[in-house]
Amino acid sequence: MPWTLHLALRQLFPRGRRFPAFAGVSILGVGLGVASLLVVQTVMNGFGEEHRLRIRESFGDVVAVGAGAIERPEALALALAGDPAVRSAEPYAEGPALARSGDFSSVAFVRGVRPADPDLPARRYVADGSLDGLDDGRVALGRGLARQLRVGVGDRIEVWAPAMAERAERGRAPLPVELEVCALLRTGFTEVDDRAALVPLRRFRELWGMGERAHGLTLRLRDASGPSAEASAARLEAAHPGVRFRPWTAIKRDFLEAIRFEKTMLFFLMFIITLVASFSIGSSLFSAVIRRSREIGVLAALGASPASVASVFAVQGLLIGGLGTLLGFALTWAVLAGREAILAAINALFGDGDLVGQVYQFGFVPLHYEPWDFALAAAFTLLTTTAAGLVPALWAARRRPTDAMRDA
Amino acid sequence: MPEPVLRCSGLRKAYRSPSGELPVLRGVDLELAAGEAVAVTGESGAGKSTLLQVLGGLDRADGGELWWGGERVDALAGRELARRRAGLLGFVFQSYQLMPELDARENVALALRVAGASGRREALAAADRLLASVGLGGRARHLPSTLSGGECQRVALARALANRPRLLLADEPTGNLDEASGAAVMDLLLGLAREQGAAVLLVTHSRSHAARCDRRLVLRGGLLGLG
């Protein structure tokens, strides 16, 4: 071990002292800064990932739509399924309807799907009941919608579709259809859970009077990454004139951009915390350099070069930064592991019980660990704390030994 | 004739302040032969410590020449001067100037490691031997805060001699000690320096300590004269 590192370690962690106050407080400050930065980044990444996943699950990796409804969707689905990039293509139709159960009613966003579709994302979110029984007499509801209607699996609801108004115009009574709830869905995405109702596509067409038409097709790709989806959409659009293919990255693009922007802004805001911690390290090291003036003079008398004297203090900044970063990583893990308890406490303190759900549309705190964020946080922290140590270190190195010893 | 360990001629130094210039050294000439012990006395504020710092390269002279061994060093850059200092000179200060976080053997070993003379293990082994030679073999792992003043000065002496310097510069080494401890330190300082063949330049107020040196000089009015 070089003597400069040995001396730096001894000055930071003096022997025989229970708590090395300067080192302890500095490392804790850096650790808290790094943890704030990474907790925010990881949660924001989680929100972004969850939103992207929900968008892909709701609309597919690529959505195909026409100028109006698609006339022969099954034929188009068959043609698209033959494309090597496409794993499956399923027609869909969707629209709002009024749902009612006794004294309770709500607007439901009904989607017609093929129950036998093996890629149907709703299968992953069944909280109660089963989608296997989804037929013309049944409906699957989002859990929030079911709660609004006060129904559970096995209960019946009435549904009024807008097309029923045409019957009233023709002098016939617009009777609602009665459907039995076969499944409750819980995606954790409030917008879906509070509105979604799934019925077979055949039943939807009947209620909406759509004949064989569909509103569009959802395509699942073999490679659903953003660039691949965009390339496939462009290629398919060229091959199928009259049909527009939108990759998932283009759906709700503004929303995704807003999340990305929010993440970037939060990164800079949180980074200021680390910067403040670094400034306090710089200030503490400056006082240490002044306090240790005599020792700096002695080092020079022993023959230490100015660079060696500087490195004793610069290494202290680096050590504080390195240990603070490691502590920050550990704190990040601890906070994220206990995030649900923290969220419950925040909700209890500031909200009406579902603050995050109201703001971010999720009933939980999603996470996505991004190694790049950790590397960036570590690099920034090491850079700023080393710089914070370097300034007083250079000042110490430039002092003449006699001045240092005289000022002590 | 062998090259003197230290030689200076026409050494000048003044302190500048807003109220004007205060000359401290007005053209000091001095030569120290190998193994010679020279005492410098003088009134407080006469510039004895300044002379020692300039001769040790810790401070720059305003003019004149300074030679260590056969090499002129007054114009060397800081890094080069530090390198020569580590190999040629040892310092003993009035207030010991030990590193408070390092124990006695680490303080001594530090001098060896700064000079690049040895690795950590060898330096610590050498430090143990040096501490034993100043009678502190049993206190090697004690921090300076747990040592008496006399013990601290003996650690400082061991540190100053660690690199077997050709010249030992001692600035009031007994100034903070009682008479008995001071005498013991002086015995060790002069004895060990003689053993190693090192020249000694001792700045002191004590006539009795000065009397033990080969030559006695007085700094008066910025010039060195015979005491």
XYZ file of C-alpha atoms in Angstrom:
635
model
C 0.000 0.000 0.000
C 1.510 3.411 -0.906
C 2.277 5.572 2.102
C -0.047 8.310 0.817
C -3.002 5.875 0.867
C -1.987 4.539 4.285
C -1.813 8.049 5.729
C -5.092 9.056 4.064
C -6.827 6.005 5.544
C -5.414 6.716 8.994
C -6.501 10.346 8.843
C -10.004 9.334 7.762
C -10.353 6.419 10.164
C -8.121 7.167 13.158
C -7.240 4.179 15.307
C -8.849 3.901 18.715
C -11.798 6.128 17.911
C -15.264 4.599 18.051
C -16.766 6.825 15.394
C -14.653 8.658 12.818
C -16.867 11.744 12.753
C -15.591 13.500 9.623
C -15.399 10.363 7.511
C -18.675 8.977 8.881
C -20.732 12.097 8.258
C -19.164 12.705 4.829
C -19.724 9.120 3.668
C -23.296 9.209 4.963
C -23.934 12.492 3.103
C -22.651 11.078 -0.169
C -24.511 7.808 0.429
C -27.813 9.621 0.950
C -27.245 11.671 -2.213
C -26.473 8.605 -4.303
C -29.408 6.693 -2.819
C -31.856 9.545 -3.553
C -30.584 9.684 -7.110
C -30.819 5.952 -7.721
C -34.144 5.374 -5.956
C -35.762 8.063 -8.077
C -34.105 6.799 -11.263
C -35.024 3.166 -10.622
C -38.646 3.980 -9.833
C -38.936 6.309 -12.839
C -37.448 3.561 -15.015
C -40.044 1.223 -13.522
C -42.890 3.595 -14.400
C -41.544 3.957 -17.925
C -41.167 0.205 -18.394
C -44.621 -0.525 -16.988
C -46.244 2.071 -19.226
C -44.427 0.656 -22.261
C -45.542 -2.853 -21.309
C -49.176 -1.750 -20.849
C -49.109 0.053 -24.185
C -47.808 -3.071 -25.921
C -50.319 -5.281 -24.138
C -53.237 -3.003 -24.948
C -52.372 -2.167 -28.537
C -49.937 -4.903 -29.525
C -46.370 -4.458 -30.720
C -47.793 -2.938 -33.880
C -51.401 -1.861 -34.402
C -52.943 -1.969 -37.872
C -55.803 0.420 -38.607
C -57.559 1.592 -41.739
C -59.166 4.899 -42.687
C -62.401 3.347 -41.378
C -63.223 -0.080 -39.996
C -61.348 -2.941 -41.679
C -63.729 -4.887 -43.905
C -62.138 -8.322 -44.004
C -59.961 -8.409 -40.899
C -59.594 -12.198 -40.691
C -58.156 -12.322 -44.207
C -55.754 -9.507 -43.411
C -54.773 -11.288 -40.167
C -54.007 -14.433 -42.129
C -51.868 -12.495 -44.613
C -49.980 -10.690 -41.846
C -49.382 -13.886 -39.853
C -47.398 -15.130 -42.855
C -44.822 -12.365 -42.401
C -41.631 -13.761 -40.810
C -41.441 -10.910 -38.277
C -45.036 -11.386 -37.089
C -45.828 -13.923 -34.368
C -49.593 -13.369 -34.405
C -52.216 -10.975 -35.773
C -55.613 -10.669 -34.106
C -58.559 -8.458 -35.110
C -60.075 -6.333 -32.366
C -62.884 -3.880 -31.878
C -63.495 -1.537 -28.996
C -65.790 1.173 -27.763
C -67.461 2.718 -24.740
C -70.662 1.330 -23.247
C -72.804 1.922 -20.215
C -72.595 -0.855 -17.618
C -75.168 -1.201 -14.878
C -75.810 -3.438 -11.918
C -78.783 -2.590 -9.770
C -78.424 0.968 -8.523
C -74.843 1.277 -9.722
C -73.643 2.176 -13.178
C -70.390 3.187 -14.845
C -68.872 3.783 -18.249
C -66.994 0.711 -19.419
C -64.489 0.581 -22.232
C -65.441 -2.672 -23.953
C -62.952 -4.534 -26.105
C -63.836 -7.421 -28.365
C -61.108 -10.069 -28.388
C -60.711 -13.671 -29.554
C -60.930 -15.685 -26.285
C -58.858 -18.505 -27.789
C -55.962 -16.131 -28.580
C -52.988 -17.692 -26.723
C -51.197 -14.292 -26.631
C -54.121 -12.509 -24.984
C -52.348 -10.346 -22.337
C -55.396 -10.322 -20.053
C -54.627 -13.938 -19.113
C -51.699 -12.683 -17.007
C -53.909 -10.407 -14.931
C -56.808 -12.628 -13.873
C -57.331 -11.901 -10.170
C -60.499 -13.958 -9.796
C -62.428 -16.378 -12.024
C -61.177 -17.524 -15.428
C -61.049 -16.332 -19.032
C -61.676 -19.885 -20.281
C -65.407 -19.337 -19.794
C -65.479 -16.102 -21.798
C -68.301 -16.623 -24.294
C -71.188 -14.642 -25.743
C -73.010 -14.549 -22.416
C -70.063 -13.567 -20.295
C -67.761 -10.610 -19.665
C -64.418 -10.081 -17.902
C -64.197 -6.857 -15.899
C -61.379 -4.768 -14.527
C -61.408 -5.022 -10.739
C -61.950 -1.292 -10.253
C -64.947 -1.326 -12.615
C -66.396 -4.377 -10.815
C -65.970 -2.548 -7.527
C -67.844 0.491 -8.912
C -70.681 -1.797 -10.009
C -70.547 -3.812 -6.738
C -70.265 -7.119 -8.602
C -68.033 -10.168 -8.412
C -67.508 -13.371 -10.404
C -70.864 -15.006 -11.095
C -72.880 -11.761 -10.812
C -74.674 -10.312 -13.828
C -74.453 -6.849 -15.312
C -76.430 -5.025 -18.011
C -74.645 -3.397 -20.940
C -75.938 -0.666 -23.235
C -73.949 -0.160 -26.419
C -74.290 3.088 -28.484
C -75.650 1.055 -31.425
C -78.772 0.333 -29.363
C -79.818 3.941 -29.788
C -80.492 3.136 -33.485
C -83.160 0.624 -32.399
C -84.873 3.313 -30.347
C -84.886 5.523 -33.454
C -86.603 2.709 -35.344
C -89.268 2.554 -32.619
C -87.986 -0.552 -30.911
C -87.208 -0.653 -27.189
C -83.415 -0.565 -26.665
C -83.091 -3.502 -24.270
C -79.719 -4.005 -22.653
C -77.801 -7.261 -22.910
C -77.202 -9.155 -19.737
C -73.751 -10.637 -19.208
C -72.349 -12.778 -16.431
C -69.017 -11.752 -14.927
C -66.584 -14.647 -15.476
C -63.315 -13.021 -14.439
C -61.881 -10.008 -12.643
C -58.699 -8.469 -13.991
C -56.082 -6.620 -11.984
C -53.281 -5.090 -14.023
C -52.255 -2.498 -11.414
C -52.776 0.111 -14.155
C -55.648 2.213 -12.811
C -56.796 3.395 -16.248
C -57.352 -0.240 -17.306
C -58.633 -1.665 -14.022
C -61.289 1.050 -13.623
C -62.664 0.832 -17.183
C -61.853 -2.420 -18.960
C -64.482 -4.955 -20.007
C -63.616 -7.862 -22.321
C -66.145 -9.703 -24.438
C -65.655 -12.077 -27.372
C -65.113 -10.199 -30.647
C -68.128 -11.948 -32.186
C -70.372 -10.624 -29.359
C -68.924 -7.123 -29.679
C -69.646 -7.011 -33.409
C -73.195 -8.101 -32.711
C -73.777 -5.459 -30.020
C -72.213 -2.706 -32.087
C -73.772 -3.937 -35.344
C -70.416 -4.164 -37.074
C -70.994 -7.239 -39.232
C -67.636 -8.845 -40.067
C -65.680 -5.642 -39.667
C -63.074 -4.832 -36.981
C -61.551 -1.580 -35.775
C -58.052 -2.867 -36.276
C -55.550 -5.664 -35.728
C -53.048 -6.126 -32.939
C -49.788 -7.637 -34.132
C -47.336 -9.440 -31.838
C -43.804 -9.487 -33.219
C -41.019 -11.975 -32.713
C -38.708 -9.067 -31.805
C -40.744 -6.348 -30.083
C -37.888 -3.947 -29.314
C -38.553 -0.346 -30.305
C -36.317 -0.166 -33.411
C -37.501 -3.568 -34.643
C -41.186 -2.639 -34.177
C -40.621 0.628 -36.060
C -38.843 -1.138 -38.937
C -41.501 -3.860 -39.166
C -44.307 -1.278 -39.149
C -42.681 0.655 -42.006
C -42.125 -2.520 -44.023
C -45.684 -3.811 -43.496
C -47.179 -0.424 -44.395
C -45.346 -0.506 -47.714
C -46.605 -4.040 -48.357
C -50.255 -3.345 -47.446
C -51.478 -0.105 -49.027
C -54.508 1.436 -47.347
C -53.611 0.066 -43.913
C -51.672 2.124 -41.385
C -49.239 0.264 -39.145
C -48.252 2.066 -35.943
C -45.426 0.659 -33.811
C -45.947 0.719 -30.053
C -43.311 3.449 -29.734
C -45.566 5.826 -31.685
C -48.601 5.129 -29.517
C -48.806 7.601 -26.625
C -45.423 8.929 -27.697
C -45.992 12.237 -25.884
C -46.716 10.407 -22.667
C -43.558 8.303 -22.938
C -41.539 11.413 -23.781
C -43.004 13.147 -20.717
C -41.847 10.268 -18.510
C -38.379 10.330 -20.066
C -38.173 14.103 -19.582
C -39.365 13.792 -16.003
C -36.673 11.185 -15.362
C -33.959 13.432 -16.803
C -35.118 16.413 -14.765
C -35.244 14.352 -11.591
C -31.735 13.054 -12.326
C -30.382 16.592 -12.346
C -32.391 17.631 -9.296
C -31.236 14.623 -7.334
C -27.680 15.052 -8.578
C -27.665 18.457 -6.877
C -27.931 16.603 -3.554
C -24.730 14.722 -4.385
C -23.146 17.979 -5.485
C -24.054 19.627 -2.178
C -22.568 16.647 -0.320
C -19.388 17.034 -2.389
C -19.177 20.724 -1.543
C -19.467 19.911 2.142
C -16.673 17.347 1.723
C -14.564 19.986 -0.021
C -15.234 22.427 2.794
C -14.437 19.840 5.484
C -11.244 18.835 3.694
C -10.249 22.488 3.470
C -10.594 22.792 7.242
C -8.657 19.532 7.599
C -5.885 20.914 5.392
C -5.703 24.081 7.488
C -5.846 22.056 10.713
C -3.101 19.810 9.402
C -0.872 22.620 8.135
C 1.925 21.598 10.453
C 1.740 17.990 9.267
C 1.911 19.162 5.670
C 5.081 21.052 6.578
C 6.512 17.957 8.252
C 5.761 15.802 5.216
C 7.680 18.305 3.119
C 10.535 18.232 5.624
C 10.605 14.439 5.322
C 11.044 14.874 1.589
C 7.505 14.358 0.330
C 6.954 15.938 -3.071
C 4.103 18.438 -3.525
C 2.292 15.815 -5.632
C 2.513 13.268 -2.812
C 1.193 15.806 -0.294
C -1.691 16.587 -2.678
C -2.474 12.924 -3.164
C -2.897 12.348 0.607
C -5.881 14.702 0.573
C -7.163 13.888 -2.905
C -7.258 10.208 -1.955
C -9.428 11.103 1.036
C -11.973 12.691 -1.298
C -11.835 9.635 -3.530
C -12.250 7.252 -0.583
C -15.230 9.200 0.743
C -16.756 9.173 -2.741
C -16.134 5.445 -3.237
C -17.400 4.367 0.169
C -20.325 6.817 -0.057
C -21.272 5.362 -3.435
C -21.228 1.818 -2.039
C -23.318 2.951 0.929
C -25.672 4.664 -1.534
C -26.086 1.410 -3.473
C -26.905 -0.447 -0.243
C -29.376 2.254 0.860
C -30.999 2.171 -2.581
C -31.528 -1.566 -2.278
C -32.913 -1.202 1.264
C -35.330 1.606 0.335
C -36.554 -0.192 -2.779
C -36.976 -3.463 -0.883
C -39.232 -1.664 1.590
C -40.921 0.542 -1.000
C -44.442 -0.742 -0.464
C -44.297 0.007 3.269
C -42.856 3.464 2.502
C -45.583 4.054 -0.090
C -48.266 3.044 2.393
C -46.824 5.517 4.900
C -46.735 8.308 2.277
C -50.281 7.523 1.214
C -51.458 7.535 4.812
C -49.693 10.824 5.480
C -50.481 12.872 2.376
C -53.126 11.227 0.254
C -56.505 9.649 0.523
C -54.955 6.190 0.406
C -53.965 5.898 -3.254
C -51.745 8.844 -4.116
C -49.438 6.926 -6.458
C -52.392 5.238 -8.145
C -53.996 8.604 -8.829
C -50.844 10.265 -10.122
C -49.087 7.432 -11.961
C -51.989 5.067 -12.680
C -50.373 2.210 -10.775
C -51.470 0.497 -7.588
C -47.860 -0.450 -6.847
C -44.364 1.005 -7.238
C -42.770 -0.552 -10.320
C -38.997 -0.910 -10.500
C -36.526 -1.291 -13.271
C -32.826 -1.508 -12.414
C -30.738 0.104 -15.121
C -26.989 -0.677 -14.764
C -26.192 2.453 -16.761
C -27.855 4.644 -14.095
C -25.762 3.025 -11.370
C -22.570 3.448 -13.401
C -23.429 7.085 -14.148
C -24.241 7.872 -10.500
C -20.990 6.240 -9.360
C -18.946 8.073 -12.001
C -20.500 11.478 -11.209
C -20.105 10.973 -7.470
C -16.484 9.837 -7.688
C -15.726 12.732 -9.999
C -17.277 15.401 -7.784
C -15.932 14.062 -4.484
C -12.442 13.647 -5.943
C -12.626 17.178 -7.329
C -13.826 18.328 -3.901
C -10.756 16.711 -2.346
C -8.431 17.843 -5.111
C -8.977 21.576 -4.645
C -7.811 21.676 -1.010
C -5.153 19.071 -1.876
C -3.628 21.293 -4.543
C -3.799 24.217 -2.189
C -1.939 22.141 0.427
C 0.663 21.061 -2.134
C 1.384 24.628 -3.174
C 2.077 25.774 0.376
C 5.664 26.338 1.343
C 6.623 24.046 4.247
C 7.628 26.966 6.428
C 4.328 28.772 5.804
C 2.437 25.595 6.627
C 4.330 25.112 9.882
C 4.099 28.754 10.826
C 0.301 28.907 10.251
C -0.436 25.793 12.278
C 39.937 17.836 1.264
C 36.471 16.188 1.613
C 33.422 18.088 0.344
C 31.546 19.843 3.183
C 28.115 18.367 3.981
C 26.614 21.826 3.870
C 27.916 25.078 2.492
C 26.290 28.448 2.049
C 27.608 31.840 1.109
C 26.005 35.258 1.122
C 22.649 33.814 2.153
C 20.029 36.550 2.430
C 16.443 36.413 3.579
C 13.919 39.106 4.428
C 10.255 38.993 5.414
C 7.946 41.359 3.644
C 4.914 42.875 5.322
C 2.660 45.866 4.630
C 4.778 47.865 7.069
C 7.933 47.172 5.097
C 10.759 44.699 4.690
C 12.361 42.985 7.654
C 15.807 41.573 6.835
C 16.585 38.437 8.866
C 19.662 36.997 7.155
C 22.045 39.542 5.681
C 24.647 37.364 4.014
C 25.304 34.244 6.030
C 28.386 32.139 5.231
C 28.717 28.675 6.739
C 30.396 25.318 6.145
C 29.734 22.065 7.959
C 32.113 19.132 7.650
C 30.915 15.518 7.825
C 30.351 14.408 11.417
C 30.766 17.933 12.787
C 28.304 19.274 15.374
C 27.682 23.027 15.269
C 25.456 24.977 17.650
C 23.765 28.234 16.639
C 22.531 30.436 19.421
C 21.038 33.884 19.422
C 18.284 35.968 20.921
C 14.635 35.189 20.247
C 13.669 36.621 16.883
C 17.266 36.706 15.672
C 16.342 34.402 12.780
C 17.795 31.079 14.005
C 14.783 29.004 12.887
C 14.658 30.888 9.587
C 18.327 30.074 9.019
C 17.670 26.391 9.730
C 14.653 26.332 7.359
C 16.580 28.032 4.565
C 19.554 25.705 5.033
C 17.162 22.709 5.036
C 15.462 23.878 1.857
C 12.111 24.327 3.608
C 12.191 28.013 2.721
C 13.824 29.869 -0.150
C 16.580 32.421 0.374
C 16.321 35.774 -1.392
C 19.928 35.525 -2.466
C 23.175 33.667 -1.973
C 24.230 30.110 -2.659
C 23.326 26.867 -0.904
C 25.176 23.600 -1.445
C 24.309 20.146 -0.065
C 27.252 17.838 -0.462
C 28.762 18.818 -3.769
C 25.518 20.009 -5.324
C 24.146 23.497 -5.508
C 20.470 23.266 -4.493
C 19.140 26.821 -4.074
C 17.761 26.904 -7.618
C 16.300 23.384 -7.676
C 12.566 22.941 -8.303
C 10.376 21.896 -5.350
C 10.098 18.258 -6.386
C 13.867 17.869 -6.917
C 14.635 19.676 -3.684
C 12.222 17.356 -1.808
C 13.930 14.298 -3.294
C 17.428 15.498 -2.260
C 16.133 16.474 1.187
C 14.673 13.011 1.810
C 18.036 11.380 1.120
C 20.404 13.863 2.770
C 18.714 15.654 5.645
C 16.936 14.849 8.873
C 14.900 17.352 10.894
C 14.098 17.501 14.589
C 11.610 20.182 15.660
C 10.913 21.735 19.024
C 7.334 20.430 19.151
C 8.103 16.950 17.768
C 5.698 17.258 14.800
C 4.641 13.639 14.826
C 1.621 12.489 12.825
C -1.084 12.143 15.490
C -2.916 9.262 13.734
C 0.197 7.123 13.340
C 1.801 5.193 16.182
C 5.491 5.595 17.038
C 6.791 2.921 14.630
C 4.563 4.146 11.791
C 5.848 7.693 12.317
C 9.412 6.474 11.975
C 8.566 4.181 9.074
C 6.880 7.103 7.299
C 10.247 8.829 6.828
C 11.630 5.697 5.168
C 8.607 5.272 2.936
C 8.478 8.938 1.894
C 12.117 8.649 0.853
C 11.175 5.538 -1.124
C 13.863 3.617 0.725
C 11.804 0.520 1.506
C 8.426 -1.185 1.454
C 5.971 -1.086 4.335
C 7.123 -4.269 6.076
C 10.848 -3.473 5.844
C 10.196 0.110 6.946
C 8.312 -1.068 10.041
C 11.074 -3.533 10.920
C 13.672 -0.765 10.568
C 11.478 1.535 12.663
C 11.348 -1.058 15.434
C 15.156 -1.218 15.454
C 15.472 2.579 15.514
C 12.956 2.914 18.329
C 14.858 0.318 20.304
C 18.027 2.368 19.771
C 16.353 5.412 21.372
C 14.998 3.288 24.244
C 11.406 3.076 23.051
C 11.252 -0.555 21.982
C 8.306 -1.159 24.288
C 6.343 1.903 23.138
C 6.460 1.293 19.402
C 2.727 0.820 18.994
C 1.692 3.798 21.080
C 0.091 6.843 19.546
C 1.868 10.192 20.153
C -1.016 11.308 22.371
C -0.144 8.540 24.828
C 3.599 9.327 24.949
C 5.380 11.860 27.172
C 7.134 14.879 25.624
C 10.538 13.262 26.012
C 9.309 10.058 24.399
C 7.759 11.999 21.510
C 11.050 13.795 20.904
C 12.902 10.479 20.895
C 10.438 9.153 18.300
C 11.067 12.334 16.265
C 14.815 11.740 16.602
C 14.454 8.147 15.409
C 12.403 9.434 12.465
C 15.051 12.057 11.624
C 17.795 9.416 11.614
C 15.756 6.761 9.750
C 17.272 7.491 6.342
C 20.818 7.800 7.742
C 21.032 11.496 6.796
C 24.381 13.216 6.272
C 23.092 16.272 8.111
C 20.750 16.536 11.083
C 19.036 19.922 11.522
C 17.659 20.314 15.030
C 15.520 23.321 15.952
C 15.373 23.715 19.743
C 14.902 19.965 20.234
C 14.795 20.291 24.016
C 12.714 23.481 24.137
C 9.569 21.698 25.332
C 11.274 19.278 27.706
C 12.326 19.367 31.335
C 16.028 19.413 32.112
C 16.452 15.670 32.617
C 14.472 14.692 29.511
C 16.257 17.399 27.515
C 19.662 16.095 28.564
C 18.647 12.541 27.668
C 17.465 13.638 24.232
C 20.686 15.585 23.634
C 22.744 12.533 24.639
C 20.852 10.436 22.122
C 20.921 13.067 19.380
C 24.656 13.702 19.513
C 25.513 10.070 20.206
C 23.441 8.586 17.377
C 24.532 11.315 14.932
C 28.141 10.543 15.763
C 27.476 6.821 15.315
C 25.998 7.443 11.877
C 28.640 9.978 10.950
C 26.021 12.682 10.464
C 26.807 16.369 10.872
C 24.540 18.249 13.304
C 23.359 21.841 13.130
C 21.714 22.574 16.450
C 19.690 25.712 17.093
C 19.344 26.177 20.812
C 18.960 28.667 23.636
C 20.735 26.365 26.035
C 24.386 27.191 26.647
C 25.004 23.796 28.171
C 23.670 21.975 25.083
C 25.596 24.324 22.791
C 28.735 23.633 24.798
C 28.550 19.944 23.806
C 28.986 20.797 20.119
C 32.279 21.082 18.239
C 31.641 24.717 17.267
C 29.383 27.446 18.653
C 28.097 30.272 16.467
C 25.867 33.220 17.285
C 23.345 34.733 14.899
C 23.256 38.440 15.498
C 22.056 41.182 13.172
C 21.477 38.690 10.384
C 25.074 37.476 10.394
C 26.778 34.456 11.928
C 29.702 35.009 14.217
C 31.732 33.044 16.691
C 30.013 32.442 20.020
